[in-house]
Tab-separated table of C-alpha atoms in Angstrom:
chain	number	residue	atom	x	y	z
A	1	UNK	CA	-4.863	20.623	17.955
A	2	UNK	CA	-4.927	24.059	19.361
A	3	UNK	CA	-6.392	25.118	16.072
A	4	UNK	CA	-9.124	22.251	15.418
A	5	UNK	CA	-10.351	23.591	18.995
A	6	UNK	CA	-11.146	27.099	18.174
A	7	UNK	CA	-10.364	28.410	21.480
A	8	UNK	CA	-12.206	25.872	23.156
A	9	UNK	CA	-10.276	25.279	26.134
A	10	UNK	CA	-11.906	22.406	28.013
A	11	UNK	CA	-11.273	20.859	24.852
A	12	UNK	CA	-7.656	21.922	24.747
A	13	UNK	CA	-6.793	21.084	28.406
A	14	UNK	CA	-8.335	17.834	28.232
A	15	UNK	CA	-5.667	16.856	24.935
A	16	UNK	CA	-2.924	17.822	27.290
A	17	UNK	CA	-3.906	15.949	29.977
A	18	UNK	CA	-3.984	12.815	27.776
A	19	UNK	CA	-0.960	13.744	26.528
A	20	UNK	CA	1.156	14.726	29.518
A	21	UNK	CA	0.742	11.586	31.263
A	22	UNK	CA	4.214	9.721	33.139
A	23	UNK	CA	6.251	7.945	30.980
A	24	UNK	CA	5.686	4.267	33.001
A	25	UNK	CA	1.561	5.252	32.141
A	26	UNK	CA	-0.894	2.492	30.593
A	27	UNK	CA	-1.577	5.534	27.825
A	28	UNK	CA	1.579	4.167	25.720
A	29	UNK	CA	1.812	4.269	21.806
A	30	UNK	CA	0.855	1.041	20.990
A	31	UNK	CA	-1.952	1.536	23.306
A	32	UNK	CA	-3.179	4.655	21.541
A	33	UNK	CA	-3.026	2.881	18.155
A	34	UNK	CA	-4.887	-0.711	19.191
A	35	UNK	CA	-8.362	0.391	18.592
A	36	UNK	CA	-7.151	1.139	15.014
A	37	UNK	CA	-5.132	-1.773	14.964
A	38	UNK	CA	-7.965	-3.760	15.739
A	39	UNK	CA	-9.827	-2.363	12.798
A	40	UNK	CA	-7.122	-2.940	10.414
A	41	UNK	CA	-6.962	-6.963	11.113
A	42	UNK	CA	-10.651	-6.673	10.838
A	43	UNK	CA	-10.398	-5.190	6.921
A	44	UNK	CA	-7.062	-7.705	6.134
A	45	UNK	CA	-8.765	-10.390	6.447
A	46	UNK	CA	-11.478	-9.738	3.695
A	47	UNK	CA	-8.580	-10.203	1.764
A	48	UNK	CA	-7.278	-12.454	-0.180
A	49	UNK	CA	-3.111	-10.945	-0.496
A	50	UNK	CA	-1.952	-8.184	2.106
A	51	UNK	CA	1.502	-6.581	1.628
A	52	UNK	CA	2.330	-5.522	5.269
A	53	UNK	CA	5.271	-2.875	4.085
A	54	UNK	CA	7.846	-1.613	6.605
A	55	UNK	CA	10.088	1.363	6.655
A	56	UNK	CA	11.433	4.082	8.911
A	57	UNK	CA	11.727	7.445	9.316
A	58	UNK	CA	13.560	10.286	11.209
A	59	UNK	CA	11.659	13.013	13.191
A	60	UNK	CA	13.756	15.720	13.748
A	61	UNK	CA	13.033	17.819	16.934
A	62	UNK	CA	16.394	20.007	17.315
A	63	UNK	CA	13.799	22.824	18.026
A	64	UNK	CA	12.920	21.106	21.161
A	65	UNK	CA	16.322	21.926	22.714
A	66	UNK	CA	14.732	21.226	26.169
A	67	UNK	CA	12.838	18.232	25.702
A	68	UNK	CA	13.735	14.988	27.368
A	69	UNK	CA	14.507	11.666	25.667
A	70	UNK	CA	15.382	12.469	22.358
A	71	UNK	CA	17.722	10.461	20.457
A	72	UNK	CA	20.404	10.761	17.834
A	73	UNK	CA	19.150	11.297	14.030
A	74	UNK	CA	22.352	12.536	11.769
A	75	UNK	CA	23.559	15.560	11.301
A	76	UNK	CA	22.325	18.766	9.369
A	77	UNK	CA	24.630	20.472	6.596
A	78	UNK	CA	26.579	21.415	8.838
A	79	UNK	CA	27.397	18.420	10.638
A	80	UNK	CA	25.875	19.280	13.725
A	81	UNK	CA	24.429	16.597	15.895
A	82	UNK	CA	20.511	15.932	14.930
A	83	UNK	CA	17.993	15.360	17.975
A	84	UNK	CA	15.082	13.365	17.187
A	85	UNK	CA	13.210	9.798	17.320
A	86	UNK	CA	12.998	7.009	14.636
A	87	UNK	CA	9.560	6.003	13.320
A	88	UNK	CA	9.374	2.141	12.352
A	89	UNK	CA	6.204	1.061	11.344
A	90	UNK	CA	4.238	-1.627	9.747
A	91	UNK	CA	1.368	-0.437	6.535
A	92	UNK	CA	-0.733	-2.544	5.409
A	93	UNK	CA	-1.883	-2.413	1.849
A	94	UNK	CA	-4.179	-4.334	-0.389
A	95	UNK	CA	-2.340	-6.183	-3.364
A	96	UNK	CA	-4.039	-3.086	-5.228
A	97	UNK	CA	-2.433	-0.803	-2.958
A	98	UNK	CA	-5.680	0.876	-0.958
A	99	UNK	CA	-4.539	1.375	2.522
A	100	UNK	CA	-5.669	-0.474	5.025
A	101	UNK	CA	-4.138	1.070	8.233
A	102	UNK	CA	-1.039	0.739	10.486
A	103	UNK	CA	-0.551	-2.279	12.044
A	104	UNK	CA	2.556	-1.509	14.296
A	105	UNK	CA	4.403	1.607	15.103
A	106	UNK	CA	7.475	2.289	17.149
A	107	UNK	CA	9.526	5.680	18.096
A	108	UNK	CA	12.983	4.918	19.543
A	109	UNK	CA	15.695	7.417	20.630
A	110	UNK	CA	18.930	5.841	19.029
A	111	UNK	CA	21.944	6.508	20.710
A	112	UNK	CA	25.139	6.789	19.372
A	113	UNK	CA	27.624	3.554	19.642
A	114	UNK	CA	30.177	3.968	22.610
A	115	UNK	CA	33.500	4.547	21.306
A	116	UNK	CA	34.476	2.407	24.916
A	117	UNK	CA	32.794	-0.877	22.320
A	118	UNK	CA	34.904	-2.101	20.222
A	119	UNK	CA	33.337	-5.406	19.406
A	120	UNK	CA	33.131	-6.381	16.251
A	121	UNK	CA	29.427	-5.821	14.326
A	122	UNK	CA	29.564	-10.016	13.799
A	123	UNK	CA	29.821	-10.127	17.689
A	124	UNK	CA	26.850	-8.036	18.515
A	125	UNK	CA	23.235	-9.744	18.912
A	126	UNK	CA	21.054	-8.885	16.314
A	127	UNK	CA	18.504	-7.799	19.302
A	128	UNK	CA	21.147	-4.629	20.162
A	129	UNK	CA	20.990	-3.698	16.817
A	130	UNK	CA	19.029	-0.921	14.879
A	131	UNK	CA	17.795	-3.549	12.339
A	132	UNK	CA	16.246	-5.759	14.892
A	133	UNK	CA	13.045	-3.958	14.226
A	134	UNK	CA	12.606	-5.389	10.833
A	135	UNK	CA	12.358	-8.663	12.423
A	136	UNK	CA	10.452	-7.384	15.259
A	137	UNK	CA	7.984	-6.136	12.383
A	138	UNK	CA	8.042	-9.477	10.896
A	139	UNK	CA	7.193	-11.536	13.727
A	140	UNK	CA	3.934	-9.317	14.434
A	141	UNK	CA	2.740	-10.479	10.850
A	142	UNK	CA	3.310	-14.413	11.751
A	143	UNK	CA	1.233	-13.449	14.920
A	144	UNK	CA	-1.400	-12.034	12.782
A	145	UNK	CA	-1.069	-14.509	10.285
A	146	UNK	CA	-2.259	-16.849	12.980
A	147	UNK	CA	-5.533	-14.524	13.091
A	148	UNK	CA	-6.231	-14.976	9.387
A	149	UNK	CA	-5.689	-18.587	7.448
A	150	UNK	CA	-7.277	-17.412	3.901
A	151	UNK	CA	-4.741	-14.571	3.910
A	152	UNK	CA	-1.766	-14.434	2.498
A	153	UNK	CA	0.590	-12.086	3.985
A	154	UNK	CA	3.678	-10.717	2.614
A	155	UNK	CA	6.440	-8.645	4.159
A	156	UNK	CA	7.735	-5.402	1.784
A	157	UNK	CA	10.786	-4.909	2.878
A	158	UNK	CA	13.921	-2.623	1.157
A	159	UNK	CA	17.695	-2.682	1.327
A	160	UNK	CA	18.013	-1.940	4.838
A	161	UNK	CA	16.398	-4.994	5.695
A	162	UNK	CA	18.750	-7.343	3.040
A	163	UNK	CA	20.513	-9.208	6.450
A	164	UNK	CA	21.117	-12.700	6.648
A	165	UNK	CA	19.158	-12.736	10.144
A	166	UNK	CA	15.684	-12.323	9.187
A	167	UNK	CA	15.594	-14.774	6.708
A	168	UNK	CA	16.922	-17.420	9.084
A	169	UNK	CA	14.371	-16.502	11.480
A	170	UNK	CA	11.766	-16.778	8.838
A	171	UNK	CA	13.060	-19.666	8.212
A	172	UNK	CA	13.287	-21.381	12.054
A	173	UNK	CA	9.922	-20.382	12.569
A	174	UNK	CA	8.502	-22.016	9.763
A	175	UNK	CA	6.923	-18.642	8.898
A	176	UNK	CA	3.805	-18.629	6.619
A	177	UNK	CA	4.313	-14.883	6.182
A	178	UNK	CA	6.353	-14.634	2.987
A	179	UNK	CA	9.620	-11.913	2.359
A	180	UNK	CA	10.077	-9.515	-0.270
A	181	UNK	CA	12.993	-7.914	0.216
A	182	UNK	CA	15.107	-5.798	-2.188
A	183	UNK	CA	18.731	-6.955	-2.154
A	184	UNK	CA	21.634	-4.591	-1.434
A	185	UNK	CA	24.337	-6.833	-0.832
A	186	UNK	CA	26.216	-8.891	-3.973
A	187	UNK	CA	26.281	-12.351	-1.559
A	188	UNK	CA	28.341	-15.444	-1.984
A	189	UNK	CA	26.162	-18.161	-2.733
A	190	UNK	CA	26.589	-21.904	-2.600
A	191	UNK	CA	27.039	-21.825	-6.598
A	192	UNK	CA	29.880	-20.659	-8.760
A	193	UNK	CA	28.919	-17.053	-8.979
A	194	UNK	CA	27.917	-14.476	-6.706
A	195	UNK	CA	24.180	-13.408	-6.414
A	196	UNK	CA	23.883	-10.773	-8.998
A	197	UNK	CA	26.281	-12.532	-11.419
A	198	UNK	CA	23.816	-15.516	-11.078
A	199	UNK	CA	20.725	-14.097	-12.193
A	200	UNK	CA	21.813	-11.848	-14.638
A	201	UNK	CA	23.481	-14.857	-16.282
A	202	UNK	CA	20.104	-16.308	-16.752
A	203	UNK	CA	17.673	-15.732	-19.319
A	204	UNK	CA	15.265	-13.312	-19.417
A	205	UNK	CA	11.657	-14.301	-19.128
A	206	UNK	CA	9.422	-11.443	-19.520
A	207	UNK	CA	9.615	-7.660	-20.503
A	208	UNK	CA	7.331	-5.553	-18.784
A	209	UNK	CA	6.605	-1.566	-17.796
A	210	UNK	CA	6.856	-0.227	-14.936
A	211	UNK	CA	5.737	3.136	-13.369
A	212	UNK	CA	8.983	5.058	-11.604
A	213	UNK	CA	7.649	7.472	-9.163
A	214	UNK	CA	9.030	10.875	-8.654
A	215	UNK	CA	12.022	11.725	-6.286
A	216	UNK	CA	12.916	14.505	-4.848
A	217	UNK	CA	16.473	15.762	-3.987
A	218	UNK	CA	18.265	15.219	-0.812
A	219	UNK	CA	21.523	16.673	0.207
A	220	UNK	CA	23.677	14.807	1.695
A	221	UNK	CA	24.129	13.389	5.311
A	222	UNK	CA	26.662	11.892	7.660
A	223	UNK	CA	24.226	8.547	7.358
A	224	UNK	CA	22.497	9.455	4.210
A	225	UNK	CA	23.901	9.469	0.511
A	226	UNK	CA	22.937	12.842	-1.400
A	227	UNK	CA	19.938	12.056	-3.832
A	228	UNK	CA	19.179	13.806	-7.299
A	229	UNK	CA	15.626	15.038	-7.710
A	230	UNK	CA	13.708	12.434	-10.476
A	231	UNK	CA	10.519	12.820	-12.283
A	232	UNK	CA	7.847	10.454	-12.664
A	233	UNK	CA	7.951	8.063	-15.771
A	234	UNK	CA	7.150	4.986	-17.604
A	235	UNK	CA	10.194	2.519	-17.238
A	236	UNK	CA	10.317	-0.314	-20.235
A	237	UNK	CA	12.219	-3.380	-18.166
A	238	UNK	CA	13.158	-7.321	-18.409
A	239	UNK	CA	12.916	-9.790	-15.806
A	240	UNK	CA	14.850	-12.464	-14.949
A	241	UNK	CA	14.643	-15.234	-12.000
A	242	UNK	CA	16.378	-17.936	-10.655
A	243	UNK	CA	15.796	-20.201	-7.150
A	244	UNK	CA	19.079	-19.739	-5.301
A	245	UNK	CA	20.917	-20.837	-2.416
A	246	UNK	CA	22.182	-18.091	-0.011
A	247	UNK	CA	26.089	-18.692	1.887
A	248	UNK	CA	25.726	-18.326	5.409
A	249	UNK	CA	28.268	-14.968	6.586
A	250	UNK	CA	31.281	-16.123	8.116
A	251	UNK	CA	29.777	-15.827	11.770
A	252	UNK	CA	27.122	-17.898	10.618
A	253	UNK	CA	29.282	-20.981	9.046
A	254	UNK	CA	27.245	-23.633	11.451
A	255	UNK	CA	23.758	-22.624	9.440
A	256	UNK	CA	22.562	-23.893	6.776
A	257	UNK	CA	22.188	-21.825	3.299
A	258	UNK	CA	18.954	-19.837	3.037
A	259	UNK	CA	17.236	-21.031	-0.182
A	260	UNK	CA	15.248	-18.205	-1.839
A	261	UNK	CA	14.334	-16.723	-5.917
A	262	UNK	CA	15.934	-13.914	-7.418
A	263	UNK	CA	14.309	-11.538	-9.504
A	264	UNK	CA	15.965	-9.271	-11.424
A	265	UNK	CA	14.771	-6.218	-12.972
A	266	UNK	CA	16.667	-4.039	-15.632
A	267	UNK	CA	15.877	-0.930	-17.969
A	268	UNK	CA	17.644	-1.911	-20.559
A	269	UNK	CA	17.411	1.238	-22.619
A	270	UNK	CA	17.355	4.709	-20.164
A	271	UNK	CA	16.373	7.746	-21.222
A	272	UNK	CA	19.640	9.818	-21.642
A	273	UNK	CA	20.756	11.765	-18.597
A	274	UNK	CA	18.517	9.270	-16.502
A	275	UNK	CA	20.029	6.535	-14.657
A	276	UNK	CA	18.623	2.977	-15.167
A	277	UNK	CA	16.444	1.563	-13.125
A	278	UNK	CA	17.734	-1.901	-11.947
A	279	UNK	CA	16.595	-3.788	-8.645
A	280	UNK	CA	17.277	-6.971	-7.550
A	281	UNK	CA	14.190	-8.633	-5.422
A	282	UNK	CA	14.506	-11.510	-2.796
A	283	UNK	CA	11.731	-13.626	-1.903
A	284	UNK	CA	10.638	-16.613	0.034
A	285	UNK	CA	7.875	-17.307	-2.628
A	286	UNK	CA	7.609	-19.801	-4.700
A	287	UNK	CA	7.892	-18.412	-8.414
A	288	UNK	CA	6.487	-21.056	-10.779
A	289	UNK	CA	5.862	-18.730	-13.562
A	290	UNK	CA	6.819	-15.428	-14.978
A	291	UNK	CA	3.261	-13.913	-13.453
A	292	UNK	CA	4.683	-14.880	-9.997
A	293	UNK	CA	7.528	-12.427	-10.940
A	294	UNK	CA	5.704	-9.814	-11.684
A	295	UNK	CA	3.408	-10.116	-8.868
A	296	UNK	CA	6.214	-9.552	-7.264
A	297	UNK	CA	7.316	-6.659	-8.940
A	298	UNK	CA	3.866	-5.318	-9.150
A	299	UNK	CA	3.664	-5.501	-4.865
A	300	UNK	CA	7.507	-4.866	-4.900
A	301	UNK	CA	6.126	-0.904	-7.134
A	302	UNK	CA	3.884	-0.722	-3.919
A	303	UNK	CA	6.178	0.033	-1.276
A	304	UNK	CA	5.995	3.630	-2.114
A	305	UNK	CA	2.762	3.460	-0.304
A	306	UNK	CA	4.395	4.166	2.829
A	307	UNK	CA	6.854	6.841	1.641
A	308	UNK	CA	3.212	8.687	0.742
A	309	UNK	CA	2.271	8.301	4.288
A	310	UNK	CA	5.434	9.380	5.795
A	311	UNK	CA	4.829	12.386	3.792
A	312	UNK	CA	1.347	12.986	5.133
A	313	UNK	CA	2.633	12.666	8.201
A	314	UNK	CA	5.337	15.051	7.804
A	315	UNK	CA	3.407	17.784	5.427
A	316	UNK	CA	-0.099	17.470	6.128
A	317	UNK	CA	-0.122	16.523	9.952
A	318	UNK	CA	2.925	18.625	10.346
A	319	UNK	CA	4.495	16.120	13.320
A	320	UNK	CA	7.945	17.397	13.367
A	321	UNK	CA	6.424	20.612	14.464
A	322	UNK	CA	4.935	19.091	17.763
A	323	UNK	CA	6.425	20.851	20.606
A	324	UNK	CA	6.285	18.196	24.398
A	325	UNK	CA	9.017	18.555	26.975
A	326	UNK	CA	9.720	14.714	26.742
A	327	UNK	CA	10.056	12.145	24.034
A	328	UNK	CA	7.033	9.941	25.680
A	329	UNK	CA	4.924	12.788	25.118
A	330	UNK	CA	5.596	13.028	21.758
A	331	UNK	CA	5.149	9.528	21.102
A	332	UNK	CA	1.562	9.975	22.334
A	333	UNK	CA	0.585	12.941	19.693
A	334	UNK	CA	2.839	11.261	17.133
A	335	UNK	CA	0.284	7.869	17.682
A	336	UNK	CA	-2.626	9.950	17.261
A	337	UNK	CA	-1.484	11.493	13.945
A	338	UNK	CA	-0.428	8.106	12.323
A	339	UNK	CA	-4.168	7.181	12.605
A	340	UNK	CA	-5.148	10.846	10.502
A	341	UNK	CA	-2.498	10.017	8.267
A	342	UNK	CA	-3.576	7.214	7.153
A	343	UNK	CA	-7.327	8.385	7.142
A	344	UNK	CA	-5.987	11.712	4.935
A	345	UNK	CA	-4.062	9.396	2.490
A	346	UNK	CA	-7.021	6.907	2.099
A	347	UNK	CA	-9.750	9.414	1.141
A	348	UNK	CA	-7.350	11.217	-0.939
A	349	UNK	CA	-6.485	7.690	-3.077
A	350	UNK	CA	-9.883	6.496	-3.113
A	351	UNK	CA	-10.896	10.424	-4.053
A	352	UNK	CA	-9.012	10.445	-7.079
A	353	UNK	CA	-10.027	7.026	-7.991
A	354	UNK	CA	-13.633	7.357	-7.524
A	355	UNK	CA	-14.828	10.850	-7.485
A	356	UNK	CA	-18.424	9.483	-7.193
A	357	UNK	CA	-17.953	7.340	-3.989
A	358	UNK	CA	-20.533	7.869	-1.642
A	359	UNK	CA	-19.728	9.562	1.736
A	360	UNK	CA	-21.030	6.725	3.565
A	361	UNK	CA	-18.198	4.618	2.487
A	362	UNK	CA	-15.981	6.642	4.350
A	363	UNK	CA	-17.967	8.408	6.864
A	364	UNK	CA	-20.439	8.136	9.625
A	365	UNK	CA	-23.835	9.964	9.985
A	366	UNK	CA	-22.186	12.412	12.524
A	367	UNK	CA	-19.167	12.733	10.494
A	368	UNK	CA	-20.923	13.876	8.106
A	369	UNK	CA	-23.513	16.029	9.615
A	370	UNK	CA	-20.437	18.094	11.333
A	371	UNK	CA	-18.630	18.261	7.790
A	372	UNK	CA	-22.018	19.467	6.132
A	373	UNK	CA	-22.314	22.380	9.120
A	374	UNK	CA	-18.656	23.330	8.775
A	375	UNK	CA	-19.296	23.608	5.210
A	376	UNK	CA	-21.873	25.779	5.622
A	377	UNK	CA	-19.874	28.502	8.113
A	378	UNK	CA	-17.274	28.351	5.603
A	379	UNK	CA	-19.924	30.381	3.614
């Protein structure tokens, strides 16, 4: 901020006066990003489909070796301790996938389990758990829902979020917000074979492409599974899907099974060296054809959305670099840089897209009066 400034001071000292503000202020994240929030329920519901895609993220602030309220992220290649806070957030994206802006966004400072609890992870309420904040994410969007009756919502979820919980509470709140949700656990179902035996037992209904993204590496982590670098490509897949009935876990037996469709999705035929691409999709909508399936699959390819974002955030806003002496002070800046990001990726998509746009889509008369005389100092 320092930078965008120039040496203006006033400017400067009035940023860190927002900032630095006591933790138990009204100046909280959420209430930093409402405004935008606002906005963002404002351009959903000139929709007709919005995917409202979750994911999380580590911030890593080890730097920050004096800052307060910091929580527990992994460990580097070494295995020492990580200090940082976990993003969770809520993107919502046209069925297109032009971004419409963050609806929710929370930092939390995980802590470690005590080795003193020894309770089994059946015995512990889904609200002291990490994952409760895929369900907290969900419930927003039924609240929102409520806010828009011609649009259809849909939750883009991935593996982390395959738990039998949030479907049941989809399912006890009659939710009109439907799940997509790629699978990462082989379940029992109330059939003969297990959930991936099922579907793949079916027949296949389509064969489609599908664009794979690009990857890049990751070593690997105490909580994190090393990860080869993979380039972009054109992935020729089939589809199959089946409706399904979902066992309840054994410290569920008193519920009812979850009834929800399968897709599955397989490259048959890899490129050699390349691993095949195979997911497995579960969804609370009602798939009456192959071209629900792969709407599915299209919105399911759309996820990556928010990966871009986190990168944004990361690269071109540079947030792990922030330097506050407490974690509540971070959260603030962090807030204020989800709303750039977003902005950043947006123009950048719709750039490349349409080169010819006008600036008025995007920009104000002031906006663009100060970019036209910073253009000109430039030169």
């Amino acid at each position: 901020y320092c930078g965008v400034a120039e040496g203006d001071w006033p400017r400067v000292k009035a940023y860190y006066r927002f900032i630095d503000k006591s933790d138990d202020s009204a100046v909280t994240m959420s209430a930093i990003l409402q405004p935008h929030r606002e906005r963002t329920i404002q351009r959903m519901k000139a929709q007709k489909t919005v995917l409202c895609i979750q994911d999380g993220s580590d911030l890593n602030y080890s730097t920050l070796e004096r800052c307060e309220g910091l929580g527990f992220v992994g460990t580097n290649q070494t295995g020492k301790q990580s200090k940082g806070l976990h993003l969770h957030s809520t993107f919502a994206v046209t069925s297109s996938g032009l971004p419409l802006g963050v609806l929710r966004a929370e930092c939390t400072a995980r802590e470690q389990r005590s080795p003193e609890d020894d309770r089994p992870l059946s015995a512990i309420p889904i609200e002291e758990k990490n994952t409760f904040s895929w369900i907290q994410g969900v419930r927003d969007c039924m609240d929102i829902k409520q806010l828009m009756p011609h649009t259809s919502l849909v939750g883009i979820l991935d593996r982390e979020a395959d738990f039998f919980e949030i479907f049941d509470d989809q399912r006890c709140k009659s939710s009109r917000v439907d799940l997509l949700i790629r699978a990462q656990h082989n379940r029992k179902t109330m059939g003969e074979h297990k959930l991936f035996e099922e579907v793949m037992q079916s027949p296949i209904q389509s064969r489609i492409t599908i664009k794979i993204p690009r990857q890049s590496a990751r070593v690997k982590k105490k909580n994190q599974k090393a990860r080869n670098e993979r380039a972009a490509r054109i992935a020729e897949v089939t589809v199959r899907y089946i409706r399904t009935e979902l066992k309840p876990p054994p410290y569920f037996q008193e519920m009812p099974p979850i009834s929800l469709w399968i897709i599955h999705v397989k490259e048959e035929k890899p490129p050699a060296g390349t691993k095949a691409v195979e997911w497995f999709l579960l969804t609370t909508i009602d798939i009456k054809s192959p071209h629900d399936a792969l709407d599915c699959i299209a919105w399911y390819c759309l996820r990556c959305r928010i990966e871009d974002w986190h990168r944004v955030l990361k690269s071109g806003c540079g947030i792990e670099a922030l330097a506050h002496k407490t974690a509540g002070r971070l959260k603030r800046a962090i807030a204020i840089n989800l709303v750039i990001a977003w902005r950043i990726m947006l123009m950048t998509l719709m750039g490349r897209e349409m080169p010819e746009l006008s600036p008025e889509v995007l920009f104000s008369d002031i906006e663009i009066k100060v970019l036209q005389a910073y253009a000109k100092k430039k030169h």
